[in-house]
Coordinates of C-alpha atoms and ligand atoms in Angstrom, one line a residue:
X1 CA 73.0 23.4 -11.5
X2 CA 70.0 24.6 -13.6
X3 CA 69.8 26.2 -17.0
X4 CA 67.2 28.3 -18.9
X5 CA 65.9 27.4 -22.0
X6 CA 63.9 30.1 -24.0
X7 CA 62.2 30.1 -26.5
X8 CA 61.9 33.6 -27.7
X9 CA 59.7 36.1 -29.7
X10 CA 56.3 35.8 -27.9
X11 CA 54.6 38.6 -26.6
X12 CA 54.1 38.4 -22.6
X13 CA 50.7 39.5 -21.6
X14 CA 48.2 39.1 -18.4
X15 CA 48.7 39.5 -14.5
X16 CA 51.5 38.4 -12.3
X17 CA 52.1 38.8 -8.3
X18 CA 55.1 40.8 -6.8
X19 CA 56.9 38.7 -4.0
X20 CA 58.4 40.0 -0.9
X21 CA 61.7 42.1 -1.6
X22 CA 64.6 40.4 -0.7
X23 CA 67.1 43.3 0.1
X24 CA 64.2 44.1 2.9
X25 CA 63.7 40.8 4.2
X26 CA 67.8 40.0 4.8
X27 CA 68.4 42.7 7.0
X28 CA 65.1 42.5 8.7
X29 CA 65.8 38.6 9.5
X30 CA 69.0 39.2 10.4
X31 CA 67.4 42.1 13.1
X32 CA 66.4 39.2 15.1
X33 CA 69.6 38.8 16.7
X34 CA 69.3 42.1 18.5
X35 CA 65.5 41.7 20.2
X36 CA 64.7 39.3 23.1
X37 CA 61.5 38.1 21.5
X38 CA 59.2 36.3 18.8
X39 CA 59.9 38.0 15.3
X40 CA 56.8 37.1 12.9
X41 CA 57.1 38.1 9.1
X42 CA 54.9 37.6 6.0
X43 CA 55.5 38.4 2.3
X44 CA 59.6 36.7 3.2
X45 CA 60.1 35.0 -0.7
X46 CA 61.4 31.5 -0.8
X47 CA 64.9 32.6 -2.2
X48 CA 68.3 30.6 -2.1
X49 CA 69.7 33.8 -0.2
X50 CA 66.8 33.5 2.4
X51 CA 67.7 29.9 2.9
X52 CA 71.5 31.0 3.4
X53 CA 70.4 33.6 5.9
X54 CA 68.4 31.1 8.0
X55 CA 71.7 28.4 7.9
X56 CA 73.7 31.4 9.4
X57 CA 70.8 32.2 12.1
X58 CA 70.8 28.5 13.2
X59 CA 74.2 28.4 13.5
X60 CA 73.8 31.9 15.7
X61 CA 70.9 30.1 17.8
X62 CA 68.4 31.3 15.9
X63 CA 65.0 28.8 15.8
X64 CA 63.1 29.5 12.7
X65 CA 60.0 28.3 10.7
X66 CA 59.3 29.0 7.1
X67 CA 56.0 28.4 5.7
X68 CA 55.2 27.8 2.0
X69 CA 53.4 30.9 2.2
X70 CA 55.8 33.6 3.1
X71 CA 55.4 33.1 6.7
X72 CA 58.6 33.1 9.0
X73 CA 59.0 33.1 12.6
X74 CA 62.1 33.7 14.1
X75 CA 63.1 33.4 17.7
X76 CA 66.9 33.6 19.6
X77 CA 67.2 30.6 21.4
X78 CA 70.7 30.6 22.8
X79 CA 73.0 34.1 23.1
X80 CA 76.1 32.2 23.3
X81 CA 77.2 31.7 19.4
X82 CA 79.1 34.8 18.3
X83 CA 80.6 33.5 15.1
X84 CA 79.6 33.7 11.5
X85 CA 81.8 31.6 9.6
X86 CA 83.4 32.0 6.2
X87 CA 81.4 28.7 4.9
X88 CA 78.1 30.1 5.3
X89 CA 78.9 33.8 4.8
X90 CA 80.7 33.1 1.7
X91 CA 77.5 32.4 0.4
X92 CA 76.0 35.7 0.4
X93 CA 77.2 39.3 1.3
X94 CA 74.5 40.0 2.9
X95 CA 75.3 37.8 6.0
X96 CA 77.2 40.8 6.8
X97 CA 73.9 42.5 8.2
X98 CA 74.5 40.0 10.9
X99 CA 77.8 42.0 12.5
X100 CA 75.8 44.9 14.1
X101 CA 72.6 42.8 15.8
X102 CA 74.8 40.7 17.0
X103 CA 77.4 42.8 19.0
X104 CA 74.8 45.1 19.7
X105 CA 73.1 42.4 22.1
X106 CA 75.8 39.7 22.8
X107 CA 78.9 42.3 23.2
X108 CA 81.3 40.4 21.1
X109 CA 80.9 39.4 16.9
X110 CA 83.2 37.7 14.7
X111 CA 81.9 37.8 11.1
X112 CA 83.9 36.4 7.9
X113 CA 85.0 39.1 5.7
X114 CA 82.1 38.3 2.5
X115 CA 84.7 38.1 0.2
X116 CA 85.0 38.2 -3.2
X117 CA 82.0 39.7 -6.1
X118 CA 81.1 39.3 -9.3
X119 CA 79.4 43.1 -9.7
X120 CA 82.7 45.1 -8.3
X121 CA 84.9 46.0 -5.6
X122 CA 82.7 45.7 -2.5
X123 CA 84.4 47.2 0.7
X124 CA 82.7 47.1 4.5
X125 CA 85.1 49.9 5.6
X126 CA 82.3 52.1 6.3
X127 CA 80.1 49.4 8.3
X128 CA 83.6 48.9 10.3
X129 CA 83.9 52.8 10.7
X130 CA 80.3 53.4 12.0
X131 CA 79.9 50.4 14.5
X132 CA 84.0 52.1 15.3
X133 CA 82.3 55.2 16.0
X134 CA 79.7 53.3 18.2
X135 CA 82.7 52.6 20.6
X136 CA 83.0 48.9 19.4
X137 CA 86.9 47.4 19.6
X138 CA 87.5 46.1 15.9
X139 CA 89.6 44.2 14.2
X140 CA 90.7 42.3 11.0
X141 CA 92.1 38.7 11.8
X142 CA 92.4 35.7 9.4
X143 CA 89.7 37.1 7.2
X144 CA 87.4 37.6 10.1
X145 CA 86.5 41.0 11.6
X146 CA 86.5 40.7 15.3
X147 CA 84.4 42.7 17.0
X148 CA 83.4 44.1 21.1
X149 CA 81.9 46.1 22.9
X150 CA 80.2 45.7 26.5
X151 CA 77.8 48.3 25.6
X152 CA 77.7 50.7 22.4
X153 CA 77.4 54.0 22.8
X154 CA 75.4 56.5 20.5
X155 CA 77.8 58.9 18.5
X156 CA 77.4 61.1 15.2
X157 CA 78.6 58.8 12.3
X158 CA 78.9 60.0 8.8
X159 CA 78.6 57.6 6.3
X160 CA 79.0 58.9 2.7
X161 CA 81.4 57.1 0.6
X162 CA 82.9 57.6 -2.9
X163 CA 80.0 56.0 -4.2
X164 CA 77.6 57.6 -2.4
X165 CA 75.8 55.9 1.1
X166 CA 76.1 52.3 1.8
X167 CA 72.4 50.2 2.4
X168 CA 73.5 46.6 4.1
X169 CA 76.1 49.7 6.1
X170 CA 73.0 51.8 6.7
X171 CA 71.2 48.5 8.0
X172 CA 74.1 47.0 10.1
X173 CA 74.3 50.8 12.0
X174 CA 70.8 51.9 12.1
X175 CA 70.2 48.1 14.4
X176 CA 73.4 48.4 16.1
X177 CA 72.4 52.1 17.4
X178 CA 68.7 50.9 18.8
X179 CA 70.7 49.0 21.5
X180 CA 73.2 51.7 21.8
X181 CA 73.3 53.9 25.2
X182 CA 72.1 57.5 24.1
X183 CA 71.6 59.3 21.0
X184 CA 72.8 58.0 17.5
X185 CA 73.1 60.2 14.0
X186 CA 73.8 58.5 11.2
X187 CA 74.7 61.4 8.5
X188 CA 74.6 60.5 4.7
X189 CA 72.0 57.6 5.4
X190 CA 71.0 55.4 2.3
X191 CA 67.4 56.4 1.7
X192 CA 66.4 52.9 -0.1
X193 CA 62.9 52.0 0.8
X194 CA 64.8 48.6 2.2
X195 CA 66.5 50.5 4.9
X196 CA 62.8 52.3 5.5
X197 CA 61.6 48.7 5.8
X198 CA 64.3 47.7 8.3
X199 CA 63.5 50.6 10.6
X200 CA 59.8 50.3 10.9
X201 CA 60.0 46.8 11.9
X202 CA 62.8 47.5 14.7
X203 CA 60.3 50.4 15.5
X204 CA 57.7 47.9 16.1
X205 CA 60.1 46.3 18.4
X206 CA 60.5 48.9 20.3
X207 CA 63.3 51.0 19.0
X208 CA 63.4 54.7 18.8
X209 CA 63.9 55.6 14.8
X210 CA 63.8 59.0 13.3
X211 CA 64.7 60.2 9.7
X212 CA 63.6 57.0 7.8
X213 CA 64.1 57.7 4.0
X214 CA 66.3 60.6 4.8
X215 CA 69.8 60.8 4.9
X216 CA 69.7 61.7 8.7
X217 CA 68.2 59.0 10.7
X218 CA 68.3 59.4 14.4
X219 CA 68.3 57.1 17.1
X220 CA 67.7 57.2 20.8
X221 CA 69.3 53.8 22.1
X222 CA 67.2 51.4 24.0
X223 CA 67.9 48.8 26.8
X224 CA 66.4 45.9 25.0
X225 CA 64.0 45.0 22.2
X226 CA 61.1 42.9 22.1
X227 CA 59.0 40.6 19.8
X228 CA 57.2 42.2 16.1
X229 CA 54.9 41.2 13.7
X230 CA 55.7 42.9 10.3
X231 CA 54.9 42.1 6.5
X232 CA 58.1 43.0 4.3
X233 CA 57.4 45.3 1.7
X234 CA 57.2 44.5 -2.2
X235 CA 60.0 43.9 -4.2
X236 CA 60.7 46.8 -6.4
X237 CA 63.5 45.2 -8.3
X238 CA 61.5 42.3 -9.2
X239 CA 59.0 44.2 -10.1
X240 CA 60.7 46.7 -12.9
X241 CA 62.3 43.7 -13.8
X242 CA 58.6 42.2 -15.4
X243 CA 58.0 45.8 -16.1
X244 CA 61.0 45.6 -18.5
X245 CA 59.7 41.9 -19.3
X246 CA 56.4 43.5 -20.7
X247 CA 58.4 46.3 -22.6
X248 CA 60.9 44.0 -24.0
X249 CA 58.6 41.9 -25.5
X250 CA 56.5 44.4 -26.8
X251 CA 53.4 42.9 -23.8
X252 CA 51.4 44.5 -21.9
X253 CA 51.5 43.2 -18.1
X254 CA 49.8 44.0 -15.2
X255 CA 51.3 43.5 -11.9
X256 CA 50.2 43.6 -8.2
X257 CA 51.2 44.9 -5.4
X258 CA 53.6 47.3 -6.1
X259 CA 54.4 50.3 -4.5
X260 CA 54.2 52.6 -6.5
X261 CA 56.7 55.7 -4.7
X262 CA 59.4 53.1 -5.0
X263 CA 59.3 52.8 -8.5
X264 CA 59.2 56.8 -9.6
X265 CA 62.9 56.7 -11.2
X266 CA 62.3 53.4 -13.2
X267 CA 58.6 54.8 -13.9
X268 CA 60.4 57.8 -15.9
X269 CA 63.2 56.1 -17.6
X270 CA 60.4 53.1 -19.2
X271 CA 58.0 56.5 -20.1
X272 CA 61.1 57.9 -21.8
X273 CA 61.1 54.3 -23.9
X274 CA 57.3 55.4 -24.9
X275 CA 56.5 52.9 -22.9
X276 CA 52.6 53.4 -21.1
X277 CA 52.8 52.7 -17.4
X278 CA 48.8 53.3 -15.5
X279 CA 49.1 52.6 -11.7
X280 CA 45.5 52.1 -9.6
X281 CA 45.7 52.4 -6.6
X282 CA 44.9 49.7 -3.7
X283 CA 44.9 50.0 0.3
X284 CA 47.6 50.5 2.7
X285 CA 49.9 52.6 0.0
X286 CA 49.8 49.1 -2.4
X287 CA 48.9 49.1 -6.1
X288 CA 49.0 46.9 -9.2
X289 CA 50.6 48.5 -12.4
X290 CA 49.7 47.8 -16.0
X291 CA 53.1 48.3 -18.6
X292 CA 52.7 48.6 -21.8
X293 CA 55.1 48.4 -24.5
X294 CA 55.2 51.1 -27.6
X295 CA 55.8 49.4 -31.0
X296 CA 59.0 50.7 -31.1
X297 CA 60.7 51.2 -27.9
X298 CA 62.7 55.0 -28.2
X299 CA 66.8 55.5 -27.1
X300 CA 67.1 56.9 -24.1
X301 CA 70.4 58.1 -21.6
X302 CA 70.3 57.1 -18.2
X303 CA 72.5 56.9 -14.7
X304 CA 72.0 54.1 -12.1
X305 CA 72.4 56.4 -8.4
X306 CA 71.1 55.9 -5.0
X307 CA 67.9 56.1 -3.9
X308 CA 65.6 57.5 -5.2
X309 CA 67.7 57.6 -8.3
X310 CA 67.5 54.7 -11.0
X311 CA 68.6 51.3 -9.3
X312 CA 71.8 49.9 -9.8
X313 CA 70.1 46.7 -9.6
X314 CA 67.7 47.4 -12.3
X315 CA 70.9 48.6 -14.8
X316 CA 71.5 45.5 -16.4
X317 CA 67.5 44.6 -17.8
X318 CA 67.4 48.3 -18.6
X319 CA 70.5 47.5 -20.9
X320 CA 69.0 44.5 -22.3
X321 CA 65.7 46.8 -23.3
X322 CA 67.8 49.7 -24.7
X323 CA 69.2 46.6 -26.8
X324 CA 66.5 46.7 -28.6
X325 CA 65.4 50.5 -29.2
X326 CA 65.7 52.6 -32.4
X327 CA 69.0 55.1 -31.8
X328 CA 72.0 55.1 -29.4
X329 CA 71.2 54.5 -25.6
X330 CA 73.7 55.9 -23.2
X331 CA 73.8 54.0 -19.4
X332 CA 76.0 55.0 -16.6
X333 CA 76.1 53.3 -13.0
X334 CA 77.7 55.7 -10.5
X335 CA 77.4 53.2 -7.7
X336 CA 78.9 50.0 -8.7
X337 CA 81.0 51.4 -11.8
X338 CA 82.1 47.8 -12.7
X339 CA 78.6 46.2 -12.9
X340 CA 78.7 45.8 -16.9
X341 CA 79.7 41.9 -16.9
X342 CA 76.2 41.2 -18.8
X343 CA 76.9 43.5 -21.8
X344 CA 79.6 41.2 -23.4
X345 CA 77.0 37.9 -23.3
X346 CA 74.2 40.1 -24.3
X347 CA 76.2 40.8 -27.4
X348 CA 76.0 37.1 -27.7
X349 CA 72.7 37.5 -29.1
X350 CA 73.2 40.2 -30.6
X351 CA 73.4 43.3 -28.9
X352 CA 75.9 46.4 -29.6
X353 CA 77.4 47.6 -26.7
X354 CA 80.2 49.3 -26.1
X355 CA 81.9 50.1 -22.2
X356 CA 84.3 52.4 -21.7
X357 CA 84.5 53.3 -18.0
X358 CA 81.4 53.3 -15.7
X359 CA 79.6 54.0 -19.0
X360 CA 77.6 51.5 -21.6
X361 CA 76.8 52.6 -25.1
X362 CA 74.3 50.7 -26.3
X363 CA 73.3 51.1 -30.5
X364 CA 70.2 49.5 -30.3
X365 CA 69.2 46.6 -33.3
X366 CA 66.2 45.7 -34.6
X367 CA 66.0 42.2 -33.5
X368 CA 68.1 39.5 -31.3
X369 CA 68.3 36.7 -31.8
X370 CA 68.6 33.8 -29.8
X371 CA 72.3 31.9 -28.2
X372 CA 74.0 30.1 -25.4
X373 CA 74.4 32.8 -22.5
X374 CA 76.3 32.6 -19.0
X375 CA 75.1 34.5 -16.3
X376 CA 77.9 36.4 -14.4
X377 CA 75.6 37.5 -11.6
X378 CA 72.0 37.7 -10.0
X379 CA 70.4 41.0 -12.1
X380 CA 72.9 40.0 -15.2
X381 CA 70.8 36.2 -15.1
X382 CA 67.4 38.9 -15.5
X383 CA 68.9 40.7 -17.8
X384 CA 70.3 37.6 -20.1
X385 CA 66.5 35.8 -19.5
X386 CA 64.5 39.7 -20.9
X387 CA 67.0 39.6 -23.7
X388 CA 66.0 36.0 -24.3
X389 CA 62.5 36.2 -23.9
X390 CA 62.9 39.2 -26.8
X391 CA 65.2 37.0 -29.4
X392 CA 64.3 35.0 -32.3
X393 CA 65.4 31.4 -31.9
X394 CA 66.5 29.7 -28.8
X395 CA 68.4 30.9 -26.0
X396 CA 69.8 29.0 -23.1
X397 CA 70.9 30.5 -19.9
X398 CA 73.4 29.2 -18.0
X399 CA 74.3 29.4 -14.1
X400 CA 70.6 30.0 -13.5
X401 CA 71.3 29.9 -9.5
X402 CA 72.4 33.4 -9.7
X403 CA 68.7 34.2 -10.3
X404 CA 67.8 31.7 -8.0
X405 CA 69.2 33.7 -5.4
X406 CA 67.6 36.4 -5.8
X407 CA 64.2 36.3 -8.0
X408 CA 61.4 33.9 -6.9
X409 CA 59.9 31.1 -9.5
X410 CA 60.4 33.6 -11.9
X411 CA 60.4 31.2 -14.5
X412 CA 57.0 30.3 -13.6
X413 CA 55.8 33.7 -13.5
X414 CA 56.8 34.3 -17.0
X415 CA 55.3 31.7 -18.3
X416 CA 52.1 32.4 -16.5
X417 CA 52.4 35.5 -19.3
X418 CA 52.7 33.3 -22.1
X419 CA 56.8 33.0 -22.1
X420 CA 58.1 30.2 -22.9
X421 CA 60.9 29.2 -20.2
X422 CA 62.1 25.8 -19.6
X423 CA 64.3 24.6 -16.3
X424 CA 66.2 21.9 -16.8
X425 CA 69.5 20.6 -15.4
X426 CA 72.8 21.6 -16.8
X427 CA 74.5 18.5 -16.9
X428 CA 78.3 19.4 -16.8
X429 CA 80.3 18.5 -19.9
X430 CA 83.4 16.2 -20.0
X431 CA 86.2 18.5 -19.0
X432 CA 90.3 17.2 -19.5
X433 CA 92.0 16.3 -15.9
X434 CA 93.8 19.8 -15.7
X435 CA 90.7 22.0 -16.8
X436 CA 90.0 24.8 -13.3
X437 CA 86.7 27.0 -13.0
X438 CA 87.4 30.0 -13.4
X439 CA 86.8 32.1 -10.1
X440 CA 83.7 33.4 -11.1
X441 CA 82.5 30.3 -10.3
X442 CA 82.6 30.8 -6.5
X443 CA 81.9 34.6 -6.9
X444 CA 78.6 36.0 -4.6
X445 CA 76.4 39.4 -5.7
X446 CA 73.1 40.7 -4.2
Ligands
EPU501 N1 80.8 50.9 -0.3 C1 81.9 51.4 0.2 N2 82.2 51.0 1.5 C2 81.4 50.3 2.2 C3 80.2 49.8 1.7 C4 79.9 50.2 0.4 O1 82.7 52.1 -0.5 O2 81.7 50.0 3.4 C5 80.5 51.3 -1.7 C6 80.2 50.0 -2.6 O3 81.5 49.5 -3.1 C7 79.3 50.6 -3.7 C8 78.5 51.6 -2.9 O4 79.2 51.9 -1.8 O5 80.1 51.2 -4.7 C9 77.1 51.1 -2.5 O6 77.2 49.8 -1.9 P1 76.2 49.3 -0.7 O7 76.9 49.1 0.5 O8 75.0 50.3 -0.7 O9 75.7 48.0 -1.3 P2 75.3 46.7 -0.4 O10 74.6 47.3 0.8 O11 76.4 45.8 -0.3 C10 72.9 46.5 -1.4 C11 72.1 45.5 -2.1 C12 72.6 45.3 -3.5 C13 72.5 46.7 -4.2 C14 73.2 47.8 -3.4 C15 73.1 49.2 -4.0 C16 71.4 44.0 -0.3 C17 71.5 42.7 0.3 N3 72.2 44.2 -1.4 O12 74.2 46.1 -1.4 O13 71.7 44.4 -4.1 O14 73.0 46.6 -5.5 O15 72.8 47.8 -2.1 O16 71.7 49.5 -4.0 O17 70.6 44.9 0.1 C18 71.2 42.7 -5.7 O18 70.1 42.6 -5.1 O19 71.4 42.2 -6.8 C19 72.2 43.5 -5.1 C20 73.5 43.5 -5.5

């Protein structure tokens, strides 16, 4: 297991590149499953959770290449695998986008439950509902859903929750439905660009999508799907994430490509900060961005929502910059209430936070200053690295594989702006005979 070792208090500046997103890129992979042919993608980063994904596909007869450069092909080999065990599921929640492809085409599923997470309580009941509503036979055995169908059929399916839509739900349907017989709604859609993503490349292989980025999407079921060549779409979280890098450490960081309609709500919150934000504009709806930091970085009161609200998955490095501002920050997450597991090691180095509910209260200091820091999950590790790369002194970051999951060589790219971030390995300390891990140890996010 890795660590981080930062030395703080340097100023990031100069030009880093945006990889692939990797909430796109899972469900997209894991659309394979439903088409009969070749499946090329570009711009797929070289993530832990994209490795996990492509274990899972192997084991479902999936044949895949990765090349260093972002290049996957993916093609079904054999239909007969139909289960998704707990082992590799386990690994990452998002092996749950593999439940709808694969009923969809081979008429039976049975998918480990994802188990437990370090961000919240993380239900699937509305995944289980919609692919219910699509005439599927479901079950809960052993930890397992079960699940069959000899041929979906299109229905209306509405699929709001108390926390608003559901994306990996929104995924797991929208592919289901393009194999479906007839006509599928999906009311109360998620509207994330990821799900947007998802649908124009099952468009390409030949499904019929309406409504992408809306919360109706409608589909017209197909009898089988073929063969696409798509290029996954930038990832926004990574990118406000060196957007907050650059305002955190008071920088001044251009980055490319972005696009920039998918960063609108993160765009406002930063501008509230007085942070500067110029965008110029590229081809095909890409752009680089240039971020830079005010000398003092203003309080500000915020609520992490669905689309195209402020990311939940950009809530903790925003609470890691309000850290730092002059006045009393206020930060609420509406869709995973829980996700605040970051602000107690952030006040490890400093920070004053205070939780009471689904709401933060952050009285922003003048400085931080550098400790030893665990990361609980994969957008606490970004968080806990920003807050480092801002502190006086040292800080070490431990459990780094979180970020591994989910962020690519992103130690690299801050040091490419001058950071000063050093991987090593975390050699476990002598522990007495009767010492446990604690369960977060095992726990999956992302
Ligand atoms: N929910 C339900 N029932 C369900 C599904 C979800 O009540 O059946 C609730 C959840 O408990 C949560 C809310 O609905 O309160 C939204 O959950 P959603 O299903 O949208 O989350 P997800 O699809 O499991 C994806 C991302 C997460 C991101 C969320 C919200 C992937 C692989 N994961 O998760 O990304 O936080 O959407 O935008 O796309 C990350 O990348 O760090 C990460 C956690």
């Amino acid at each position: 297991m890795d660590k981080f070792t930062i030395d703080g208090n340097r100023r990031l500046t100069g030009q880093v590149g945006i990889s692939g997103s990797k909430n796109a890129a899972l469900p997209i992979m894991a659309a394979v499953l439903a088409s009969d042919g070749p499946l090329h993608l570009s711009g797929v980063p070289d993530l832990v959770d994209v490795h996990s994904l492509l274990s899972l596909l192997e084991t479902l007869g999936v044949d895949s290449q990765y090349g260093d450069d972002g290049q996957l092909r993916l093609l079904v080999q054999t239909r007969q695998p139909h289960v998704a065990h707990y082992d590799l599921v386990r690994r990452m929640r998002a092996s749950i986008c593999v439940l709808g492809p694969l009923l969809a085409r081979r008429g039976r599923a049975r998918v480990s439950l994802p188990g437990g997470c370090n961000i919240g309580h993380r239900p699937i009941d509305l995944h289980l509902k919609g692919l219910a509503a699509l005439g599927a036979d479901i079950r809960v055995e052993q930890g397992y859903v079960i699940a069959t169908a000899e041929r979906l059929c299109g229905a209306s399916i509405f699929l709001g929750g108390p926390c608003g839509s559901t994306v990996t739900g929104t995924c797991n349907l929208m592919s289901a439905a393009t194999l479906a017989e007839g006509r599928t709604v999906i009311e109360a859609a998620a509207c994330e660009p990821e799900v947007v993503d998802l649908g124009e490349c099952l468009r390409k292989m030949g499904a019929h999508i309406d409504g992408l980025g809306t919360p109706r999407i409608e589909i017209e079921g197909v009898s089988q799907l073929g063969g696409a060549t798509h290029r996954v779409i930038p990832d926004r979280i990574e990118a406000a994430t060196l957007m907050i890098a650059a305002a955190i450490t008071g920088g001044h960081v251009e980055i490319a490509p972005i696009r920039p309609d998918h960063l609108v709500a993160v765009r406002e919150v930063l501008e509230q900060t007085g942070v500067r934000i110029e965008t110029s504009t590229g081809c095909d709806s890409l752009a680089s961005l240039v971020t830079t930091a005010p000398p003092v970085l203003a309080p500000t009161t915020l609520t992490a929502l669905p689309y195209p609200g402020i990311p939940t998955d950009v809530q903790a490095q925003l609470m890691a910059l309000l850290s730092r501002a002059d006045g009393i920050s206020v930060i609420t997450d509406k869709v995973f209430p829980d996700r605040f597991l970051h602000a107690a090691e952030l006040g490890r180095l400093g920070a004053r936070i205070v939780r009471e509910g689904p709401t933060a209260v952050i009285h922003g200091v003048p400085r931080l200053s550098g400790a030893n820091v665990m990361a609980s999950d994969l957008r606490a590790s970004a968080a806990l690295v920003l807050a480092g790369l801002a502190a006086e002194g040292t800080t070490t970051v431990r459990r780094i594989y979180h970020l591994d999951r989910g962020y690519e060589r992103l130690d690299t790219k801050l040091n490419q702006l001058g950071g000063q971030v050093i991987r090593s390995e975390d050699k476990p300390v002598a522990t007495p005979p009767h010492w446990a891990a604690p369960a977060s140890h095992l726990a999956i996010d992302g």
